[in-house]
């Protein structure tokens, strides 16, 4: 993985900050079905935000950049003075790009840098952003839905969400080439990443896990590490965590990224009570628990 936490970048020494649901994981939760208790955040619109330390670009700048980068691979429909949103067609997903000449409200983007080792102490730059470019995906209808009575080809809605999130990531990565781009904030994952590493993650991985899901790992005590995720609810899955694992967090972080890539890429949904083979001396058993970091229901992984 191109993002790897360092042992001197603790992710878990501020547990009490997250127990109320504030802090790094709060923004990853979504609406809950009142009857079943299901997390419905997978139904939310996939959104990422490019943060810039410059004034917001004009719609012509956005259109020219995207047309140059995609070079006909995707159709780019330019914005206008009346409607500055630029639309990019990624297969049957329409990705809408809207520049806004104001910062993200309430310090949300800065909060989502918490405990992410990829910043290596440089997250203060996020506070300097003065404008944003919002990237959102919309699916206009199922494949084959042309108004005729034949049955259209509906995708599993969670798979469809992944496709839309990947389309947003593709367009967002291109937009990090805008002058003054410093970071990308993914509210649904409660994560803000530096612009350059975000672009590298998306360009170098079919499933760029840290650009889709928050993965935080660090020292939990002098001899143990922990790792947890935020934002898997957007893909119809419970977030994952491991606690009190002997040793430094680097390998733990990589293992969690691999598990997330597996569940998203294969369509497998982990269930409480399941044993997961992870290549170690013993499987990991899953149990439904309340996370000490986010306060939300998660699957905790413990050695079997």
PDB file of C-alpha atoms in Angstrom:
ATOM      1  CA  UNK A   1       0.000   0.000   0.000  1.00  0.00           C
ATOM      2  CA  UNK A   2       1.245   3.492  -0.724  1.00  0.00           C
ATOM      3  CA  UNK A   3      -0.163   4.875   2.545  1.00  0.00           C
ATOM      4  CA  UNK A   4       1.389   3.384   5.668  1.00  0.00           C
ATOM      5  CA  UNK A   5       1.111   4.662   9.230  1.00  0.00           C
ATOM      6  CA  UNK A   6       4.188   5.140  11.378  1.00  0.00           C
ATOM      7  CA  UNK A   7       4.517   3.864  14.918  1.00  0.00           C
ATOM      8  CA  UNK A   8       5.044   7.410  16.181  1.00  0.00           C
ATOM      9  CA  UNK A   9       1.692   8.515  14.751  1.00  0.00           C
ATOM     10  CA  UNK A  10      -0.757   7.204  17.394  1.00  0.00           C
ATOM     11  CA  UNK A  11      -4.327   6.687  16.232  1.00  0.00           C
ATOM     12  CA  UNK A  12      -5.828   5.398  19.427  1.00  0.00           C
ATOM     13  CA  UNK A  13      -4.596   7.530  22.289  1.00  0.00           C
ATOM     14  CA  UNK A  14      -7.666   9.776  22.183  1.00  0.00           C
ATOM     15  CA  UNK A  15     -10.435   7.220  22.555  1.00  0.00           C
ATOM     16  CA  UNK A  16     -12.526   9.351  24.829  1.00  0.00           C
ATOM     17  CA  UNK A  17     -12.756  11.987  22.103  1.00  0.00           C
ATOM     18  CA  UNK A  18     -14.697   9.571  19.907  1.00  0.00           C
ATOM     19  CA  UNK A  19     -16.907   7.763  22.372  1.00  0.00           C
ATOM     20  CA  UNK A  20     -19.740  10.232  21.984  1.00  0.00           C
ATOM     21  CA  UNK A  21     -19.763   9.870  18.205  1.00  0.00           C
ATOM     22  CA  UNK A  22     -17.995  13.169  17.611  1.00  0.00           C
ATOM     23  CA  UNK A  23     -14.427  13.154  16.266  1.00  0.00           C
ATOM     24  CA  UNK A  24     -13.131  11.236  13.304  1.00  0.00           C
ATOM     25  CA  UNK A  25     -15.906   8.727  12.868  1.00  0.00           C
ATOM     26  CA  UNK A  26     -18.965  10.878  13.363  1.00  0.00           C
ATOM     27  CA  UNK A  27     -19.401  11.943   9.764  1.00  0.00           C
ATOM     28  CA  UNK A  28     -19.335   8.397   8.454  1.00  0.00           C
ATOM     29  CA  UNK A  29     -22.691   7.404   9.880  1.00  0.00           C
ATOM     30  CA  UNK A  30     -25.923   7.754   7.944  1.00  0.00           C
ATOM     31  CA  UNK A  31     -29.664   7.376   8.372  1.00  0.00           C
ATOM     32  CA  UNK A  32     -30.887   4.193  10.047  1.00  0.00           C
ATOM     33  CA  UNK A  33     -33.989   2.208   9.062  1.00  0.00           C
ATOM     34  CA  UNK A  34     -36.332   2.635  12.078  1.00  0.00           C
ATOM     35  CA  UNK A  35     -37.752  -0.882  11.646  1.00  0.00           C
ATOM     36  CA  UNK A  36     -34.683  -2.990  10.867  1.00  0.00           C
ATOM     37  CA  UNK A  37     -31.883  -0.815  12.291  1.00  0.00           C
ATOM     38  CA  UNK A  38     -30.013  -1.074   8.966  1.00  0.00           C
ATOM     39  CA  UNK A  39     -27.482   1.661   8.219  1.00  0.00           C
ATOM     40  CA  UNK A  40     -28.868   3.357   5.112  1.00  0.00           C
ATOM     41  CA  UNK A  41     -25.853   5.527   4.356  1.00  0.00           C
ATOM     42  CA  UNK A  42     -25.270   3.400   1.229  1.00  0.00           C
ATOM     43  CA  UNK A  43     -28.234   5.258  -0.261  1.00  0.00           C
ATOM     44  CA  UNK A  44     -26.566   8.656   0.115  1.00  0.00           C
ATOM     45  CA  UNK A  45     -25.096  10.515  -2.853  1.00  0.00           C
ATOM     46  CA  UNK A  46     -21.367   9.749  -3.338  1.00  0.00           C
ATOM     47  CA  UNK A  47     -19.473  13.022  -2.813  1.00  0.00           C
ATOM     48  CA  UNK A  48     -15.834  14.116  -2.571  1.00  0.00           C
ATOM     49  CA  UNK A  49     -14.540  17.667  -2.202  1.00  0.00           C
ATOM     50  CA  UNK A  50     -11.278  19.058  -3.563  1.00  0.00           C
ATOM     51  CA  UNK A  51      -9.927  21.762  -1.249  1.00  0.00           C
ATOM     52  CA  UNK A  52      -7.928  24.638  -2.748  1.00  0.00           C
ATOM     53  CA  UNK A  53      -5.860  27.437  -1.239  1.00  0.00           C
ATOM     54  CA  UNK A  54      -6.771  29.578  -4.287  1.00  0.00           C
ATOM     55  CA  UNK A  55     -10.057  31.181  -5.269  1.00  0.00           C
ATOM     56  CA  UNK A  56     -12.414  28.686  -6.876  1.00  0.00           C
ATOM     57  CA  UNK A  57     -11.673  27.947 -10.549  1.00  0.00           C
ATOM     58  CA  UNK A  58     -14.143  28.950 -13.227  1.00  0.00           C
ATOM     59  CA  UNK A  59     -16.197  26.353 -15.053  1.00  0.00           C
ATOM     60  CA  UNK A  60     -14.048  26.828 -18.169  1.00  0.00           C
ATOM     61  CA  UNK A  61     -10.907  25.943 -16.207  1.00  0.00           C
ATOM     62  CA  UNK A  62     -12.585  22.814 -14.851  1.00  0.00           C
ATOM     63  CA  UNK A  63     -13.847  21.746 -18.279  1.00  0.00           C
ATOM     64  CA  UNK A  64     -10.496  22.305 -19.979  1.00  0.00           C
ATOM     65  CA  UNK A  65      -8.619  20.330 -17.339  1.00  0.00           C
ATOM     66  CA  UNK A  66     -10.999  17.353 -17.416  1.00  0.00           C
ATOM     67  CA  UNK A  67     -11.137  17.284 -21.211  1.00  0.00           C
ATOM     68  CA  UNK A  68      -7.335  17.308 -21.362  1.00  0.00           C
ATOM     69  CA  UNK A  69      -6.888  14.563 -18.769  1.00  0.00           C
ATOM     70  CA  UNK A  70      -9.611  12.220 -20.008  1.00  0.00           C
ATOM     71  CA  UNK A  71      -8.845  12.843 -23.714  1.00  0.00           C
ATOM     72  CA  UNK A  72     -12.145  11.451 -24.966  1.00  0.00           C
ATOM     73  CA  UNK A  73     -12.237   8.469 -22.578  1.00  0.00           C
ATOM     74  CA  UNK A  74     -15.222  10.092 -20.890  1.00  0.00           C
ATOM     75  CA  UNK A  75     -17.616  12.698 -22.260  1.00  0.00           C
ATOM     76  CA  UNK A  76     -17.234  16.091 -20.588  1.00  0.00           C
ATOM     77  CA  UNK A  77     -20.259  18.393 -20.765  1.00  0.00           C
ATOM     78  CA  UNK A  78     -19.093  21.938 -19.970  1.00  0.00           C
ATOM     79  CA  UNK A  79     -20.792  24.217 -17.514  1.00  0.00           C
ATOM     80  CA  UNK A  80     -22.084  27.667 -18.381  1.00  0.00           C
ATOM     81  CA  UNK A  81     -22.139  31.064 -16.723  1.00  0.00           C
ATOM     82  CA  UNK A  82     -25.732  30.377 -15.669  1.00  0.00           C
ATOM     83  CA  UNK A  83     -25.043  26.800 -14.532  1.00  0.00           C
ATOM     84  CA  UNK A  84     -21.327  26.374 -13.775  1.00  0.00           C
ATOM     85  CA  UNK A  85     -21.571  22.636 -13.044  1.00  0.00           C
ATOM     86  CA  UNK A  86     -19.511  20.455 -15.401  1.00  0.00           C
ATOM     87  CA  UNK A  87     -20.787  16.917 -16.039  1.00  0.00           C
ATOM     88  CA  UNK A  88     -18.576  13.903 -16.773  1.00  0.00           C
ATOM     89  CA  UNK A  89     -20.136  10.668 -18.059  1.00  0.00           C
ATOM     90  CA  UNK A  90     -18.311   7.659 -16.606  1.00  0.00           C
ATOM     91  CA  UNK A  91     -20.169   4.751 -18.225  1.00  0.00           C
ATOM     92  CA  UNK A  92     -23.764   5.207 -16.987  1.00  0.00           C
ATOM     93  CA  UNK A  93     -22.748   7.355 -13.998  1.00  0.00           C
ATOM     94  CA  UNK A  94     -22.993  11.134 -14.312  1.00  0.00           C
ATOM     95  CA  UNK A  95     -20.401  12.904 -12.173  1.00  0.00           C
ATOM     96  CA  UNK A  96     -21.200  16.573 -11.561  1.00  0.00           C
ATOM     97  CA  UNK A  97     -18.374  18.997 -10.697  1.00  0.00           C
ATOM     98  CA  UNK A  98     -19.291  22.303  -9.038  1.00  0.00           C
ATOM     99  CA  UNK A  99     -16.761  24.967  -7.932  1.00  0.00           C
ATOM    100  CA  UNK A 100     -17.687  26.935  -4.794  1.00  0.00           C
ATOM    101  CA  UNK A 101     -15.743  30.007  -3.726  1.00  0.00           C
ATOM    102  CA  UNK A 102     -15.985  29.356   0.019  1.00  0.00           C
ATOM    103  CA  UNK A 103     -14.375  26.934   2.470  1.00  0.00           C
ATOM    104  CA  UNK A 104     -16.002  23.796   3.864  1.00  0.00           C
ATOM    105  CA  UNK A 105     -18.158  24.822   6.810  1.00  0.00           C
ATOM    106  CA  UNK A 106     -17.639  24.098  10.509  1.00  0.00           C
ATOM    107  CA  UNK A 107     -14.066  22.870  10.223  1.00  0.00           C
ATOM    108  CA  UNK A 108     -15.293  19.472   9.059  1.00  0.00           C
ATOM    109  CA  UNK A 109     -12.480  18.927   6.562  1.00  0.00           C
ATOM    110  CA  UNK A 110      -9.854  19.616   9.228  1.00  0.00           C
ATOM    111  CA  UNK A 111     -11.473  17.269  11.745  1.00  0.00           C
ATOM    112  CA  UNK A 112     -11.345  14.445   9.232  1.00  0.00           C
ATOM    113  CA  UNK A 113      -7.542  14.582   9.138  1.00  0.00           C
ATOM    114  CA  UNK A 114      -7.378  13.313  12.733  1.00  0.00           C
ATOM    115  CA  UNK A 115      -5.104  10.332  13.335  1.00  0.00           C
ATOM    116  CA  UNK A 116      -4.279   9.792   9.647  1.00  0.00           C
ATOM    117  CA  UNK A 117      -0.555   9.030   9.484  1.00  0.00           C
ATOM    118  CA  UNK A 118      -0.423   9.958   5.789  1.00  0.00           C
ATOM    119  CA  UNK A 119      -0.324  13.629   6.862  1.00  0.00           C
ATOM    120  CA  UNK A 120       2.864  13.109   8.886  1.00  0.00           C
ATOM    121  CA  UNK A 121       2.037  16.180  10.955  1.00  0.00           C
ATOM    122  CA  UNK A 122       1.249  18.452   8.009  1.00  0.00           C
ATOM    123  CA  UNK A 123      -2.534  18.497   8.325  1.00  0.00           C
ATOM    124  CA  UNK A 124      -2.580  22.142   9.376  1.00  0.00           C
ATOM    125  CA  UNK A 125      -2.488  23.084   5.686  1.00  0.00           C
ATOM    126  CA  UNK A 126      -6.141  22.068   5.434  1.00  0.00           C
ATOM    127  CA  UNK A 127      -7.084  25.064   7.560  1.00  0.00           C
ATOM    128  CA  UNK A 128      -5.674  27.327   4.838  1.00  0.00           C
ATOM    129  CA  UNK A 129      -8.146  26.257   2.153  1.00  0.00           C
ATOM    130  CA  UNK A 130     -10.396  29.023   0.872  1.00  0.00           C
ATOM    131  CA  UNK A 131     -12.472  27.328  -1.840  1.00  0.00           C
ATOM    132  CA  UNK A 132     -13.743  23.914  -2.857  1.00  0.00           C
ATOM    133  CA  UNK A 133     -14.779  21.865  -5.857  1.00  0.00           C
ATOM    134  CA  UNK A 134     -17.646  19.490  -5.075  1.00  0.00           C
ATOM    135  CA  UNK A 135     -17.723  16.205  -7.013  1.00  0.00           C
ATOM    136  CA  UNK A 136     -20.958  14.185  -6.823  1.00  0.00           C
ATOM    137  CA  UNK A 137     -22.227  11.109  -8.695  1.00  0.00           C
ATOM    138  CA  UNK A 138     -25.730  10.421  -9.961  1.00  0.00           C
ATOM    139  CA  UNK A 139     -26.951   7.306 -11.729  1.00  0.00           C
ATOM    140  CA  UNK A 140     -29.679   8.261 -14.188  1.00  0.00           C
ATOM    141  CA  UNK A 141     -31.266   4.825 -14.358  1.00  0.00           C
ATOM    142  CA  UNK A 142     -30.641   1.099 -14.651  1.00  0.00           C
ATOM    143  CA  UNK A 143     -28.957  -0.368 -17.704  1.00  0.00           C
ATOM    144  CA  UNK A 144     -31.567  -1.001 -20.412  1.00  0.00           C
ATOM    145  CA  UNK A 145     -34.235   1.208 -18.854  1.00  0.00           C
ATOM    146  CA  UNK A 146     -35.425   2.900 -22.046  1.00  0.00           C
ATOM    147  CA  UNK A 147     -39.081   3.150 -21.120  1.00  0.00           C
ATOM    148  CA  UNK A 148     -40.041  -0.132 -22.766  1.00  0.00           C
ATOM    149  CA  UNK A 149     -41.865  -2.806 -20.733  1.00  0.00           C
ATOM    150  CA  UNK A 150     -38.886  -5.220 -20.815  1.00  0.00           C
ATOM    151  CA  UNK A 151     -37.177  -5.798 -17.463  1.00  0.00           C
ATOM    152  CA  UNK A 152     -34.192  -3.417 -17.098  1.00  0.00           C
ATOM    153  CA  UNK A 153     -30.877  -4.691 -15.719  1.00  0.00           C
ATOM    154  CA  UNK A 154     -30.762  -3.559 -12.110  1.00  0.00           C
ATOM    155  CA  UNK A 155     -27.514  -3.890 -10.201  1.00  0.00           C
ATOM    156  CA  UNK A 156     -27.256  -4.791  -6.552  1.00  0.00           C
ATOM    157  CA  UNK A 157     -27.615  -1.329  -4.987  1.00  0.00           C
ATOM    158  CA  UNK A 158     -24.471  -1.744  -2.883  1.00  0.00           C
ATOM    159  CA  UNK A 159     -22.429  -2.691  -5.944  1.00  0.00           C
ATOM    160  CA  UNK A 160     -23.929   0.292  -7.717  1.00  0.00           C
ATOM    161  CA  UNK A 161     -22.795   2.513  -4.851  1.00  0.00           C
ATOM    162  CA  UNK A 162     -19.234   1.215  -5.235  1.00  0.00           C
ATOM    163  CA  UNK A 163     -19.290   1.958  -8.971  1.00  0.00           C
ATOM    164  CA  UNK A 164     -20.508   5.500  -8.288  1.00  0.00           C
ATOM    165  CA  UNK A 165     -17.894   6.055  -5.566  1.00  0.00           C
ATOM    166  CA  UNK A 166     -15.157   4.871  -7.928  1.00  0.00           C
ATOM    167  CA  UNK A 167     -16.438   7.230 -10.634  1.00  0.00           C
ATOM    168  CA  UNK A 168     -16.271  10.114  -8.151  1.00  0.00           C
ATOM    169  CA  UNK A 169     -12.730   9.097  -7.168  1.00  0.00           C
ATOM    170  CA  UNK A 170     -11.615   9.011 -10.814  1.00  0.00           C
ATOM    171  CA  UNK A 171     -12.875  12.525 -11.520  1.00  0.00           C
ATOM    172  CA  UNK A 172     -11.685  13.868  -8.167  1.00  0.00           C
ATOM    173  CA  UNK A 173      -8.175  12.532  -8.744  1.00  0.00           C
ATOM    174  CA  UNK A 174      -8.069  14.419 -12.052  1.00  0.00           C
ATOM    175  CA  UNK A 175      -9.181  17.621 -10.325  1.00  0.00           C
ATOM    176  CA  UNK A 176      -6.269  17.480  -7.883  1.00  0.00           C
ATOM    177  CA  UNK A 177      -4.249  18.874 -10.811  1.00  0.00           C
ATOM    178  CA  UNK A 178      -6.041  22.218 -10.364  1.00  0.00           C
ATOM    179  CA  UNK A 179      -3.737  25.029  -9.191  1.00  0.00           C
ATOM    180  CA  UNK A 180      -3.849  25.309  -5.414  1.00  0.00           C
ATOM    181  CA  UNK A 181      -5.353  21.863  -4.744  1.00  0.00           C
ATOM    182  CA  UNK A 182      -4.156  20.813  -1.280  1.00  0.00           C
ATOM    183  CA  UNK A 183      -6.495  18.060  -0.099  1.00  0.00           C
ATOM    184  CA  UNK A 184      -9.515  15.887  -0.807  1.00  0.00           C
ATOM    185  CA  UNK A 185     -12.237  15.477   1.813  1.00  0.00           C
ATOM    186  CA  UNK A 186     -14.597  12.488   1.711  1.00  0.00           C
ATOM    187  CA  UNK A 187     -17.294  13.212   4.271  1.00  0.00           C
ATOM    188  CA  UNK A 188     -18.941   9.816   3.989  1.00  0.00           C
ATOM    189  CA  UNK A 189     -15.650   8.204   5.013  1.00  0.00           C
ATOM    190  CA  UNK A 190     -14.842  10.881   7.635  1.00  0.00           C
ATOM    191  CA  UNK A 191     -11.479  11.274   5.898  1.00  0.00           C
ATOM    192  CA  UNK A 192      -9.441  14.127   4.437  1.00  0.00           C
ATOM    193  CA  UNK A 193      -6.295  13.181   2.501  1.00  0.00           C
ATOM    194  CA  UNK A 194      -3.488  15.250   0.919  1.00  0.00           C
ATOM    195  CA  UNK A 195      -4.190  15.911  -2.755  1.00  0.00           C
ATOM    196  CA  UNK A 196      -1.052  14.256  -4.163  1.00  0.00           C
ATOM    197  CA  UNK A 197      -1.280  10.988  -2.213  1.00  0.00           C
ATOM    198  CA  UNK A 198      -5.010  10.817  -2.963  1.00  0.00           C
ATOM    199  CA  UNK A 199      -4.268  11.053  -6.691  1.00  0.00           C
ATOM    200  CA  UNK A 200      -1.574   8.377  -6.399  1.00  0.00           C
ATOM    201  CA  UNK A 201      -3.896   6.025  -4.507  1.00  0.00           C
ATOM    202  CA  UNK A 202      -6.631   6.309  -7.118  1.00  0.00           C
ATOM    203  CA  UNK A 203      -4.260   6.041 -10.081  1.00  0.00           C
ATOM    204  CA  UNK A 204      -2.372   3.064  -8.667  1.00  0.00           C
ATOM    205  CA  UNK A 205      -5.148   0.840  -7.296  1.00  0.00           C
ATOM    206  CA  UNK A 206      -8.299  -0.656  -8.870  1.00  0.00           C
ATOM    207  CA  UNK A 207      -9.846  -0.388  -5.380  1.00  0.00           C
ATOM    208  CA  UNK A 208      -8.112   2.559  -3.676  1.00  0.00           C
ATOM    209  CA  UNK A 209      -9.293   1.638  -0.183  1.00  0.00           C
ATOM    210  CA  UNK A 210      -7.899   4.653   1.768  1.00  0.00           C
ATOM    211  CA  UNK A 211      -9.544   6.986  -0.785  1.00  0.00           C
ATOM    212  CA  UNK A 212     -12.927   5.308  -0.252  1.00  0.00           C
ATOM    213  CA  UNK A 213     -12.921   4.306   3.426  1.00  0.00           C
ATOM    214  CA  UNK A 214     -11.235   5.834   6.447  1.00  0.00           C
ATOM    215  CA  UNK A 215      -8.567   3.451   7.791  1.00  0.00           C
ATOM    216  CA  UNK A 216      -6.799   4.593  10.958  1.00  0.00           C
ATOM    217  CA  UNK A 217      -4.094   2.610  12.733  1.00  0.00           C
ATOM    218  CA  UNK A 218      -1.710   3.480  15.533  1.00  0.00           C
ATOM    219  CA  UNK A 219      -0.228   2.542  18.869  1.00  0.00           C
ATOM    220  CA  UNK A 220      -2.845   1.735  21.503  1.00  0.00           C
ATOM    221  CA  UNK A 221      -0.333   1.236  24.294  1.00  0.00           C
ATOM    222  CA  UNK A 222       3.450   1.030  24.513  1.00  0.00           C
ATOM    223  CA  UNK A 223       3.371  -2.503  23.062  1.00  0.00           C
ATOM    224  CA  UNK A 224       0.052  -2.887  21.206  1.00  0.00           C
ATOM    225  CA  UNK A 225      -1.656  -1.375  18.171  1.00  0.00           C
ATOM    226  CA  UNK A 226      -5.193  -0.949  16.931  1.00  0.00           C
ATOM    227  CA  UNK A 227      -6.958  -0.162  13.657  1.00  0.00           C
ATOM    228  CA  UNK A 228     -10.493   0.852  12.718  1.00  0.00           C
ATOM    229  CA  UNK A 229     -12.467   1.943   9.668  1.00  0.00           C
ATOM    230  CA  UNK A 230     -15.074   4.621   8.984  1.00  0.00           C
ATOM    231  CA  UNK A 231     -17.403   4.801   5.992  1.00  0.00           C
ATOM    232  CA  UNK A 232     -18.063   1.129   5.158  1.00  0.00           C
ATOM    233  CA  UNK A 233     -21.737   1.764   5.867  1.00  0.00           C
ATOM    234  CA  UNK A 234     -21.852   3.536   2.478  1.00  0.00           C
ATOM    235  CA  UNK A 235     -21.236   0.139   0.893  1.00  0.00           C
ATOM    236  CA  UNK A 236     -23.820  -1.739   2.956  1.00  0.00           C
ATOM    237  CA  UNK A 237     -21.271  -3.127   5.417  1.00  0.00           C
ATOM    238  CA  UNK A 238     -20.405  -2.744   9.063  1.00  0.00           C
ATOM    239  CA  UNK A 239     -17.159  -0.966   9.859  1.00  0.00           C
ATOM    240  CA  UNK A 240     -14.280  -3.107  11.138  1.00  0.00           C
ATOM    241  CA  UNK A 241     -11.847  -2.746  14.017  1.00  0.00           C
ATOM    242  CA  UNK A 242      -9.045  -4.612  15.801  1.00  0.00           C
ATOM    243  CA  UNK A 243      -7.833  -3.744  19.284  1.00  0.00           C
ATOM    244  CA  UNK A 244      -4.818  -4.590  21.454  1.00  0.00           C
ATOM    245  CA  UNK A 245      -2.714  -6.275  18.777  1.00  0.00           C
ATOM    246  CA  UNK A 246       0.926  -6.817  19.809  1.00  0.00           C
ATOM    247  CA  UNK A 247       3.457  -4.959  17.678  1.00  0.00           C
ATOM    248  CA  UNK A 248       3.607  -1.798  15.546  1.00  0.00           C
ATOM    249  CA  UNK A 249       0.636  -0.672  13.425  1.00  0.00           C
ATOM    250  CA  UNK A 250       2.077  -0.868   9.892  1.00  0.00           C
ATOM    251  CA  UNK A 251       1.216  -4.520   9.203  1.00  0.00           C
ATOM    252  CA  UNK A 252      -2.137  -4.108  10.957  1.00  0.00           C
ATOM    253  CA  UNK A 253      -3.006  -1.214   8.662  1.00  0.00           C
ATOM    254  CA  UNK A 254      -2.104  -3.199   5.541  1.00  0.00           C
ATOM    255  CA  UNK A 255      -4.123  -6.195   6.697  1.00  0.00           C
ATOM    256  CA  UNK A 256      -7.194  -4.019   7.266  1.00  0.00           C
ATOM    257  CA  UNK A 257      -6.842  -2.435   3.811  1.00  0.00           C
ATOM    258  CA  UNK A 258      -6.666  -5.929   2.326  1.00  0.00           C
ATOM    259  CA  UNK A 259      -9.805  -7.020   4.190  1.00  0.00           C
ATOM    260  CA  UNK A 260     -11.710  -3.943   3.005  1.00  0.00           C
ATOM    261  CA  UNK A 261     -10.539  -4.471  -0.576  1.00  0.00           C
ATOM    262  CA  UNK A 262     -11.688  -8.095  -0.372  1.00  0.00           C
ATOM    263  CA  UNK A 263     -15.151  -7.345   0.973  1.00  0.00           C
ATOM    264  CA  UNK A 264     -15.748  -4.557  -1.568  1.00  0.00           C
ATOM    265  CA  UNK A 265     -14.178  -6.270  -4.563  1.00  0.00           C
ATOM    266  CA  UNK A 266     -15.729  -9.703  -4.048  1.00  0.00           C
ATOM    267  CA  UNK A 267     -19.145  -8.557  -2.857  1.00  0.00           C
ATOM    268  CA  UNK A 268     -18.695 -10.581   0.350  1.00  0.00           C
ATOM    269  CA  UNK A 269     -20.399  -9.137   3.433  1.00  0.00           C
ATOM    270  CA  UNK A 270     -18.817 -10.208   6.717  1.00  0.00           C
ATOM    271  CA  UNK A 271     -21.272 -11.340   9.387  1.00  0.00           C
ATOM    272  CA  UNK A 272     -21.025 -11.545  13.197  1.00  0.00           C
ATOM    273  CA  UNK A 273     -19.684 -14.908  14.291  1.00  0.00           C
ATOM    274  CA  UNK A 274     -17.769 -15.488  11.067  1.00  0.00           C
ATOM    275  CA  UNK A 275     -14.168 -16.728  11.016  1.00  0.00           C
ATOM    276  CA  UNK A 276     -11.913 -14.847   8.594  1.00  0.00           C
ATOM    277  CA  UNK A 277      -8.747 -16.446   7.252  1.00  0.00           C
ATOM    278  CA  UNK A 278      -6.158 -13.672   6.999  1.00  0.00           C
ATOM    279  CA  UNK A 279      -2.959 -15.628   6.410  1.00  0.00           C
ATOM    280  CA  UNK A 280      -1.880 -15.661  10.045  1.00  0.00           C
ATOM    281  CA  UNK A 281      -1.497 -18.534  12.480  1.00  0.00           C
ATOM    282  CA  UNK A 282      -5.184 -18.419  13.382  1.00  0.00           C
ATOM    283  CA  UNK A 283      -8.371 -16.960  11.909  1.00  0.00           C
ATOM    284  CA  UNK A 284     -10.008 -13.798  13.141  1.00  0.00           C
ATOM    285  CA  UNK A 285     -13.469 -14.136  14.652  1.00  0.00           C
ATOM    286  CA  UNK A 286     -16.025 -11.360  14.140  1.00  0.00           C
ATOM    287  CA  UNK A 287     -18.356 -10.046  16.820  1.00  0.00           C
ATOM    288  CA  UNK A 288     -20.843  -7.198  16.884  1.00  0.00           C
ATOM    289  CA  UNK A 289     -19.621  -4.507  19.277  1.00  0.00           C
ATOM    290  CA  UNK A 290     -19.884  -0.785  20.006  1.00  0.00           C
ATOM    291  CA  UNK A 291     -16.707   0.912  18.808  1.00  0.00           C
ATOM    292  CA  UNK A 292     -14.792   2.903  21.448  1.00  0.00           C
ATOM    293  CA  UNK A 293     -13.694   5.254  18.649  1.00  0.00           C
ATOM    294  CA  UNK A 294     -16.967   6.102  16.883  1.00  0.00           C
ATOM    295  CA  UNK A 295     -19.662   4.832  19.247  1.00  0.00           C
ATOM    296  CA  UNK A 296     -21.231   2.947  16.329  1.00  0.00           C
ATOM    297  CA  UNK A 297     -21.930  -0.764  15.905  1.00  0.00           C
ATOM    298  CA  UNK A 298     -18.948  -2.423  14.220  1.00  0.00           C
ATOM    299  CA  UNK A 299     -17.513  -5.858  13.573  1.00  0.00           C
ATOM    300  CA  UNK A 300     -14.621  -6.366  15.972  1.00  0.00           C
ATOM    301  CA  UNK A 301     -11.991  -8.872  14.824  1.00  0.00           C
ATOM    302  CA  UNK A 302     -10.266 -10.986  17.476  1.00  0.00           C
ATOM    303  CA  UNK A 303      -7.985 -14.034  17.166  1.00  0.00           C
ATOM    304  CA  UNK A 304      -9.969 -17.287  17.191  1.00  0.00           C
TER     305      UNK A 304
END
